[in-house]
Coordinates of C-alpha atoms in Angstrom, one line a residue:
Chain A
M155 CA -17.7 6.2 -108.2
T156 CA -21.1 5.8 -109.7
Q157 CA -22.6 2.2 -110.3
E158 CA -22.6 3.2 -114.1
N159 CA -19.0 3.8 -114.1
T160 CA -18.2 0.8 -112.1
H161 CA -20.1 -1.1 -114.9
E162 CA -18.1 0.4 -117.6
R163 CA -15.0 -0.4 -116.0
D164 CA -15.9 -4.0 -115.6
L165 CA -16.9 -4.3 -119.4
G166 CA -13.5 -2.9 -120.5
L167 CA -11.6 -5.3 -118.2
D168 CA -13.7 -8.4 -119.4
E169 CA -11.1 -10.4 -121.2
D170 CA -13.7 -12.9 -122.6
L171 CA -15.6 -10.1 -124.1
M172 CA -12.2 -8.7 -125.6
A173 CA -11.4 -12.3 -127.0
Y174 CA -15.0 -12.6 -128.3
V175 CA -14.7 -9.3 -130.1
D176 CA -11.3 -10.2 -131.5
G177 CA -12.2 -13.8 -132.7
R178 CA -9.9 -15.3 -130.1
L179 CA -12.4 -16.8 -127.6
P180 CA -12.1 -20.6 -127.2
E181 CA -14.8 -22.6 -128.9
D182 CA -15.9 -23.9 -125.8
K183 CA -16.8 -20.6 -124.3
M184 CA -18.5 -19.0 -127.3
A185 CA -21.9 -20.4 -126.4
E186 CA -21.5 -19.1 -122.8
I187 CA -20.5 -15.5 -124.0
E188 CA -23.1 -15.3 -126.8
A189 CA -26.0 -16.3 -124.1
R190 CA -24.6 -13.7 -121.8
L191 CA -24.7 -11.1 -124.7
A192 CA -28.3 -12.2 -125.4
R193 CA -29.4 -11.2 -122.0
D194 CA -27.1 -8.2 -121.4
P195 CA -27.9 -5.2 -123.8
E196 CA -25.1 -3.2 -122.3
A197 CA -22.6 -5.7 -122.9
R198 CA -24.0 -6.4 -126.2
A199 CA -23.8 -2.7 -127.3
A200 CA -20.3 -2.5 -126.0
T201 CA -18.8 -5.4 -128.0
A202 CA -20.6 -4.2 -131.1
S203 CA -19.1 -0.8 -130.9
W204 CA -15.5 -2.2 -130.1
R205 CA -15.9 -4.5 -133.2
H206 CA -17.5 -1.7 -135.5
H207 CA -14.4 0.7 -134.3
D208 CA -11.9 -1.8 -134.9
N209 CA -13.6 -2.4 -138.5
L210 CA -13.5 1.2 -139.2
I211 CA -9.8 1.6 -137.9
R212 CA -8.6 -1.6 -140.0
Q213 CA -10.3 0.0 -143.1
M214 CA -8.4 2.9 -142.9
A215 CA -5.1 0.9 -142.2
K216 CA -5.7 -1.0 -145.5
D217 CA -5.6 2.2 -147.5
A218 CA -1.8 2.0 -147.0
D219 CA -1.8 -1.1 -149.6
D220 CA -2.8 1.2 -152.2
L221 CA -0.1 3.6 -151.5
P222 CA 2.6 3.9 -154.3
V223 CA 5.6 1.7 -154.0
N224 CA 8.3 3.6 -152.0
M225 CA 11.7 2.7 -153.6
Q226 CA 13.5 3.9 -150.4
I227 CA 11.6 1.6 -148.3
A228 CA 12.0 -1.3 -150.6
A229 CA 15.9 -0.7 -150.5
L230 CA 15.7 -0.6 -146.7
E231 CA 13.8 -3.8 -146.7
R232 CA 16.6 -5.6 -148.7
E233 CA 19.4 -4.1 -146.2
L234 CA 17.5 -5.2 -143.3
A235 CA 16.7 -8.8 -144.6
A236 CA 20.4 -9.0 -145.5
K237 CA 21.5 -7.8 -141.8
L238 CA 18.9 -10.1 -140.2
K239 CA 20.1 -13.1 -142.2
A240 CA 23.8 -12.3 -141.2
R241 CA 22.4 -12.0 -137.7
K242 CA 20.9 -15.3 -137.8
R243 CA 23.9 -17.1 -139.0
R244 CA 26.2 -15.6 -136.7
A245 CA 23.6 -16.4 -133.7
F246 CA 23.7 -19.9 -134.9
V247 CA 27.6 -20.2 -135.1
M248 CA 28.3 -18.3 -131.8
G249 CA 25.3 -20.1 -130.3
P250 CA 26.0 -21.2 -126.6
A251 CA 27.1 -24.8 -127.6
L252 CA 28.6 -24.3 -130.8
G253 CA 30.6 -21.3 -129.8
R254 CA 32.2 -23.1 -127.0
I255 CA 32.7 -26.2 -129.5
A256 CA 34.3 -23.8 -132.0
A257 CA 36.8 -22.4 -129.4
S258 CA 37.7 -26.1 -128.6
V259 CA 38.0 -27.3 -132.1
L260 CA 40.8 -24.7 -132.6
I261 CA 42.7 -26.5 -129.9
F262 CA 41.6 -29.7 -131.4
T263 CA 42.5 -29.1 -135.1
A264 CA 45.8 -27.4 -134.2
G265 CA 46.9 -29.8 -131.9
W266 CA 45.4 -33.2 -132.5
G267 CA 48.5 -35.1 -131.8
A268 CA 49.6 -33.1 -129.1
H269 CA 46.7 -33.9 -126.9
G270 CA 46.6 -37.1 -124.7
L271 CA 44.2 -39.5 -126.6
F272 CA 42.2 -41.8 -124.9
G273 CA 42.6 -45.3 -126.9
S274 CA 44.6 -45.9 -129.9
A275 CA 46.7 -42.8 -130.2
S276 CA 49.2 -44.2 -132.4
Q277 CA 46.5 -44.7 -135.2
L278 CA 45.3 -41.1 -134.7
R279 CA 48.6 -39.2 -134.8
G280 CA 48.9 -37.7 -138.2
A281 CA 45.8 -39.2 -139.6
E282 CA 43.2 -36.9 -141.3
Y283 CA 40.3 -36.5 -138.9
P284 CA 36.7 -37.1 -140.1
Q285 CA 34.9 -34.4 -142.0
F286 CA 31.7 -35.0 -140.0
V287 CA 33.7 -34.3 -136.8
T288 CA 35.0 -30.9 -138.1
A289 CA 31.5 -29.9 -139.4
T290 CA 30.0 -30.5 -136.2
M291 CA 32.2 -28.4 -134.3
T292 CA 33.6 -25.8 -136.3
G293 CA 31.7 -22.5 -136.7
H294 CA 34.2 -21.1 -139.3
Q295 CA 34.1 -24.4 -141.2
L296 CA 30.3 -24.4 -141.4
I297 CA 30.6 -21.0 -143.0
Q298 CA 33.2 -22.0 -145.4
Q299 CA 31.3 -24.9 -146.3
A300 CA 28.2 -22.6 -146.7
S301 CA 26.5 -24.7 -144.0
M302 CA 22.9 -23.6 -143.5
Q303 CA 20.6 -24.2 -140.5
Q304 CA 17.7 -26.0 -142.2
A305 CA 15.6 -26.3 -138.9
E306 CA 15.7 -25.7 -135.3
F307 CA 13.4 -28.0 -132.6
Q308 CA 12.8 -27.1 -129.0
S309 CA 12.9 -29.7 -126.3
D310 CA 9.0 -30.6 -126.6
E311 CA 9.4 -31.1 -130.4
M312 CA 11.8 -33.9 -130.3
E313 CA 9.3 -36.7 -131.7
A314 CA 8.7 -34.3 -134.9
A315 CA 12.4 -33.5 -135.1
L316 CA 13.4 -37.0 -135.2
D317 CA 10.8 -37.9 -137.9
W318 CA 11.8 -34.9 -140.0
M319 CA 15.5 -35.5 -139.6
S320 CA 15.1 -39.1 -140.6
A321 CA 13.2 -38.1 -143.7
Q322 CA 15.8 -35.6 -144.5
M323 CA 18.7 -38.0 -144.1
Q324 CA 16.6 -41.1 -145.6
Q325 CA 17.8 -43.0 -142.5
K326 CA 16.2 -43.6 -139.1
I327 CA 17.4 -41.3 -136.6
D328 CA 17.0 -42.3 -133.0
S329 CA 17.1 -39.9 -130.0
P330 CA 20.7 -39.8 -128.4
K331 CA 19.1 -40.7 -125.0
L332 CA 21.1 -39.1 -122.7
E333 CA 18.2 -38.4 -120.2
R334 CA 18.9 -41.3 -118.2
L335 CA 22.4 -40.0 -117.4
G336 CA 21.0 -36.7 -116.2
Y337 CA 21.0 -34.9 -119.3
T338 CA 18.0 -32.8 -120.8
V339 CA 17.8 -32.1 -124.5
E340 CA 17.4 -28.3 -125.0
T341 CA 17.3 -28.1 -129.0
A342 CA 18.1 -30.1 -132.0
R343 CA 19.1 -28.5 -135.2
L344 CA 19.6 -29.8 -138.7
L345 CA 22.3 -28.4 -140.8
S346 CA 22.7 -28.5 -144.6
T347 CA 26.4 -29.1 -145.2
S348 CA 28.4 -29.6 -148.2
E349 CA 28.8 -33.3 -146.9
G350 CA 25.2 -33.7 -146.5
P351 CA 22.7 -33.3 -143.8
L352 CA 24.0 -33.1 -140.1
A353 CA 21.8 -33.4 -137.1
V354 CA 22.9 -31.7 -133.9
F355 CA 21.3 -32.4 -130.5
H356 CA 22.3 -29.8 -127.5
Y357 CA 21.8 -31.3 -124.0
R358 CA 22.4 -29.7 -120.7
N359 CA 22.7 -31.5 -117.0
E360 CA 21.9 -30.2 -113.7
Q361 CA 25.3 -28.7 -113.3
G362 CA 24.7 -26.8 -116.5
D363 CA 27.4 -28.6 -118.5
Q364 CA 26.3 -28.7 -122.1
V365 CA 27.1 -31.7 -124.4
S366 CA 26.4 -31.8 -128.2
V367 CA 25.7 -34.7 -130.2
S368 CA 25.8 -35.1 -133.9
V369 CA 24.6 -37.7 -136.5
S370 CA 25.0 -37.7 -140.0
P371 CA 24.8 -40.0 -142.8
H372 CA 28.3 -42.0 -143.4
A373 CA 30.0 -41.4 -146.7
P374 CA 29.8 -44.8 -148.6
D375 CA 33.3 -44.3 -149.8
Q376 CA 34.8 -44.0 -146.3
S377 CA 35.6 -46.9 -144.2
D378 CA 33.8 -46.8 -140.7
Y379 CA 35.1 -45.1 -137.8
K380 CA 36.0 -47.1 -134.8
L381 CA 35.0 -45.3 -131.4
R382 CA 37.6 -42.8 -130.6
V383 CA 37.8 -40.4 -127.6
V384 CA 39.8 -37.3 -127.7
R385 CA 40.7 -34.9 -124.8
M386 CA 40.9 -31.2 -126.0
D387 CA 41.8 -28.5 -123.3
S388 CA 38.6 -28.3 -121.1
D389 CA 36.5 -30.6 -123.5
S390 CA 36.3 -34.2 -124.6
M391 CA 35.1 -35.6 -127.6
A392 CA 34.1 -39.1 -128.9
Y393 CA 33.2 -40.1 -132.4
W394 CA 32.4 -43.3 -134.3
T395 CA 30.4 -44.8 -137.2
D396 CA 27.6 -47.1 -136.4
A397 CA 24.8 -48.7 -138.8
G398 CA 25.6 -46.4 -141.7
L399 CA 25.6 -43.1 -139.5
D400 CA 28.5 -40.9 -138.3
Y401 CA 28.2 -39.7 -134.5
S402 CA 30.2 -37.4 -132.5
I403 CA 29.9 -36.1 -129.0
I404 CA 31.7 -33.2 -127.2
G405 CA 31.2 -31.7 -123.9
P406 CA 33.2 -30.0 -120.8
V407 CA 33.8 -33.4 -119.3
D408 CA 36.6 -35.8 -118.7
V409 CA 37.3 -38.8 -121.0
G410 CA 35.7 -41.4 -118.8
T411 CA 32.4 -39.4 -118.8
I412 CA 32.6 -38.7 -122.5
T413 CA 33.1 -42.5 -123.0
T414 CA 30.2 -43.2 -120.9
L415 CA 28.0 -40.7 -122.8
A416 CA 29.1 -42.1 -126.1
A417 CA 28.0 -45.7 -124.7
A418 CA 24.7 -44.5 -123.8
V419 CA 24.3 -43.0 -127.4
R420 CA 25.4 -46.2 -129.0
E421 CA 23.0 -48.3 -127.1
Chain B
M730 CA 8.9 -18.1 -146.2
T731 CA 12.2 -16.3 -146.7
L732 CA 13.6 -13.7 -144.6
K733 CA 13.2 -11.0 -147.1
A734 CA 9.6 -12.1 -147.9
E735 CA 9.0 -11.9 -144.0
V736 CA 10.4 -8.3 -143.6
T737 CA 8.5 -7.3 -147.0
Q738 CA 5.3 -8.4 -145.1
H739 CA 6.2 -6.8 -142.0
T740 CA 6.9 -3.6 -143.6
A741 CA 3.3 -3.7 -145.3
S742 CA 2.0 -4.0 -141.8
L743 CA 4.2 -1.2 -140.4
R744 CA 2.7 0.9 -143.2
R745 CA -0.6 0.3 -142.3
Y746 CA -0.2 0.9 -138.6
A747 CA 1.9 4.3 -139.3
L748 CA -0.9 5.4 -141.5
V749 CA -3.3 5.2 -138.7
L750 CA -1.0 6.7 -136.3
T751 CA 0.0 9.5 -138.5
R752 CA -3.2 10.1 -140.8
D753 CA -0.8 11.0 -143.6
A754 CA 0.8 8.9 -146.3
T755 CA 4.0 10.8 -146.4
A756 CA 4.5 10.9 -142.8
A757 CA 3.7 7.4 -142.5
D758 CA 6.2 6.3 -145.1
D759 CA 8.7 8.4 -143.1
L760 CA 7.9 6.9 -140.1
V761 CA 8.2 3.4 -141.7
Q762 CA 11.7 4.5 -143.1
E763 CA 12.9 5.7 -140.0
T764 CA 11.8 2.5 -138.3
L765 CA 13.6 0.4 -140.8
V766 CA 16.8 2.5 -140.5
K767 CA 16.8 1.9 -137.0
A768 CA 16.2 -1.8 -137.5
I769 CA 19.2 -2.1 -139.6
D770 CA 21.0 -0.4 -136.9
K771 CA 19.9 -2.7 -134.1
A772 CA 19.7 -6.0 -136.1
D773 CA 21.9 -7.6 -133.5
T774 CA 19.2 -6.9 -130.9
W775 CA 17.0 -9.3 -132.8
Q776 CA 17.1 -13.0 -131.2
P777 CA 16.7 -15.5 -134.1
G778 CA 14.0 -17.8 -133.4
T779 CA 11.7 -15.2 -132.0
S780 CA 9.1 -13.3 -134.1
L781 CA 10.3 -10.2 -136.2
R782 CA 6.9 -8.7 -136.2
P783 CA 6.9 -7.5 -132.5
W784 CA 10.8 -6.6 -132.5
L785 CA 9.9 -4.2 -135.7
F786 CA 6.6 -2.8 -134.2
R787 CA 8.5 -2.2 -131.0
I788 CA 11.1 0.1 -132.9
M789 CA 8.2 1.9 -134.5
H790 CA 6.5 2.4 -131.3
N791 CA 9.5 3.9 -129.7
T792 CA 10.6 5.9 -132.9
H793 CA 6.9 7.3 -132.8
I794 CA 7.2 8.0 -129.2
S795 CA 10.5 10.0 -129.9
D796 CA 9.1 12.1 -132.9
L797 CA 6.1 13.0 -130.6
R798 CA 8.3 14.1 -127.9
R799 CA 10.4 15.9 -130.4
T800 CA 7.7 17.7 -132.3
K801 CA 4.7 17.5 -130.2
T802 CA 2.8 17.0 -133.5
R803 CA -0.3 15.4 -132.7
S804 CA -2.2 18.0 -130.9
D805 CA -0.3 20.9 -132.5
A806 CA -0.8 19.7 -136.2
A807 CA -4.2 18.2 -135.8
P808 CA -6.1 21.2 -137.5
D809 CA -3.5 20.7 -140.5
L810 CA -4.0 17.1 -141.0
P811 CA -5.9 16.0 -144.0
E812 CA -8.9 14.2 -144.1
P813 CA -8.7 10.5 -143.7
V814 CA -8.7 8.4 -146.8
V815 CA -12.5 8.5 -147.8
P816 CA -14.5 5.4 -148.0
D817 CA -17.3 5.2 -150.5
H818 CA -20.3 5.5 -148.2
Q819 CA -20.6 9.1 -146.5
H820 CA -22.1 7.6 -143.6
T821 CA -19.0 5.4 -142.8
Q822 CA -16.9 8.5 -143.7
L823 CA -18.6 10.5 -141.0
E824 CA -18.2 7.4 -138.4
L825 CA -14.5 7.0 -139.3
K826 CA -14.2 10.8 -138.9
Q827 CA -15.7 10.3 -135.5
V828 CA -13.6 7.4 -134.4
L829 CA -10.3 9.1 -135.4
E830 CA -11.4 12.1 -133.5
A831 CA -12.1 10.2 -130.5
L832 CA -8.9 8.1 -130.9
D833 CA -7.0 11.6 -130.7
Q834 CA -8.7 12.2 -127.2
L835 CA -7.3 9.1 -125.9
P836 CA -3.9 8.8 -124.2
E837 CA -1.1 7.3 -126.3
A838 CA -1.1 4.2 -123.9
Q839 CA -4.5 3.4 -124.9
R840 CA -4.6 4.6 -128.4
K841 CA -1.8 2.1 -129.5
P842 CA -3.3 -1.0 -128.2
I843 CA -6.5 -0.2 -129.8
I844 CA -4.9 0.3 -133.2
L845 CA -2.7 -2.7 -133.0
I846 CA -5.4 -5.2 -132.1
A847 CA -7.7 -3.6 -134.9
L848 CA -5.1 -4.4 -137.4
R849 CA -5.5 -8.1 -136.5
E850 CA -2.1 -8.9 -137.3
M851 CA -0.7 -9.9 -133.8
S852 CA -1.6 -11.9 -130.8
Y853 CA -2.3 -10.0 -127.7
A854 CA 1.2 -11.2 -126.3
E855 CA 3.1 -10.1 -129.5
A856 CA 1.2 -6.7 -129.3
A857 CA 2.1 -6.3 -125.7
R858 CA 5.7 -7.1 -126.4
A859 CA 5.6 -4.5 -129.5
L860 CA 4.4 -1.7 -126.9
D861 CA 6.8 -3.1 -124.2
V862 CA 4.4 -3.6 -121.5
P863 CA 3.2 -6.8 -119.6
L864 CA 0.3 -8.5 -121.1
G865 CA -2.0 -7.6 -118.3
T866 CA -1.2 -4.0 -118.7
F867 CA -1.7 -4.4 -122.4
M868 CA -5.1 -5.9 -121.9
S869 CA -6.1 -3.2 -119.3
R870 CA -5.3 -0.5 -121.7
L871 CA -7.0 -2.2 -124.5
G872 CA -10.2 -2.6 -122.7
R873 CA -10.1 0.5 -120.9
G874 CA -9.2 2.3 -124.2
R875 CA -12.1 0.6 -126.2
E876 CA -14.7 1.8 -123.5
A877 CA -13.3 5.2 -123.4
L878 CA -13.3 5.3 -127.3
R879 CA -17.1 4.2 -127.3
Q880 CA -18.0 6.7 -124.8
I881 CA -16.4 9.5 -126.7
V882 CA -17.7 8.4 -129.9
S883 CA -21.2 8.3 -128.3
G884 CA -20.8 11.8 -127.1
I885 CA -19.9 13.1 -130.3
S886 CA -22.4 11.5 -132.1
K887 CA -25.0 12.9 -129.6
G888 CA -23.5 16.3 -129.7
K889 CA -23.6 16.3 -133.5
L890 CA -27.3 15.1 -133.3
S891 CA -28.4 17.8 -130.9
V892 CA -26.8 20.5 -133.1
L893 CA -28.5 19.1 -136.0
K894 CA -31.9 19.2 -134.0
R895 CA -31.2 22.8 -132.9
K896 CA -30.8 23.7 -136.5
G897 CA -33.9 22.2 -137.2
N898 CA -32.5 19.7 -139.7
I899 CA -34.2 17.0 -138.0

């Protein structure tokens, strides 16, 4: 290989020069690269050519914007958007946490009184269970109520998530704080349900157990819910009202653990 | 932005990319349509929460590869391809023609990264995902491709210059 070829190869593999040409060079490196280009005519010529060729290609590509509207493409766009929207909703409903919860709630809704209750079973038997609990848990009910996901936040966005959720609910929302019990928050979602906004936090511990916590404004015409803990097949659930907010928590743990988790959220 | 608006925006990008790939408005729209039909069929493979653009470009990339394999069009049809859309300035027109000729001489693996990045609509990482290659491979192909393009264009320019000189026009 000649020295010239070696030099050519090096220029083509220089990611700083690439980033410079593409306008993606960090500010703090700009002066360094510009100084290098000032004393390296070959690199200067190469970057000028790369940029010029890009401009020519982009210029040609932009001619596509002047092409006549294609009605078939427009129809396909609409069809694709509808499919993707359905996909988005289905992915949410059948997401890892809610999918499991939806399965659990079938047992929950069908056999409320049949399962052993932790706490005041006699009060619950035959009673209407709270709307917010159902909205949290059932995928099918979310659809029936035309529930829509307004936003999803990742674990590193919790501060922004809480601020935004508080603004949406017009009430201060605090983190469920399950970290001290070995759970790590994975995502937080805000849903818009027919009953109002509903925040859902998804947690997971080292064993892979997923726990979901929901928070929603308490309906002013309803009385507050005292803490209740319910066992449903392999899952347990707790729900209660506190300071104008309805809470529920569900996970594949025993009733003692779900009570501990609920206590952590309530603190 | 609604999903519909997002799809419309990305379709416009697909059309630009397709026009450079095919050099023909009808062929470009055919490629876009074929891509959208496949995207509709594969809608369940899109992961909500991830960017739609690389997913769509990836489908177009695979569709274009299939088309090339099926028809071997690019080299066979090249003589029949119409002239590129003509910019106002004649010199620019000549330069564009040279660049497109040079692009045609590059392997597909280098040609597409150059075009995708020239469009300035995707990050390096997104473009790499669109072409289904690791980022390092993508950057290497982009860099090598750009350098090869420069050398070819330079050779074409020198060749045309020497022809003009031989004819006594300069």
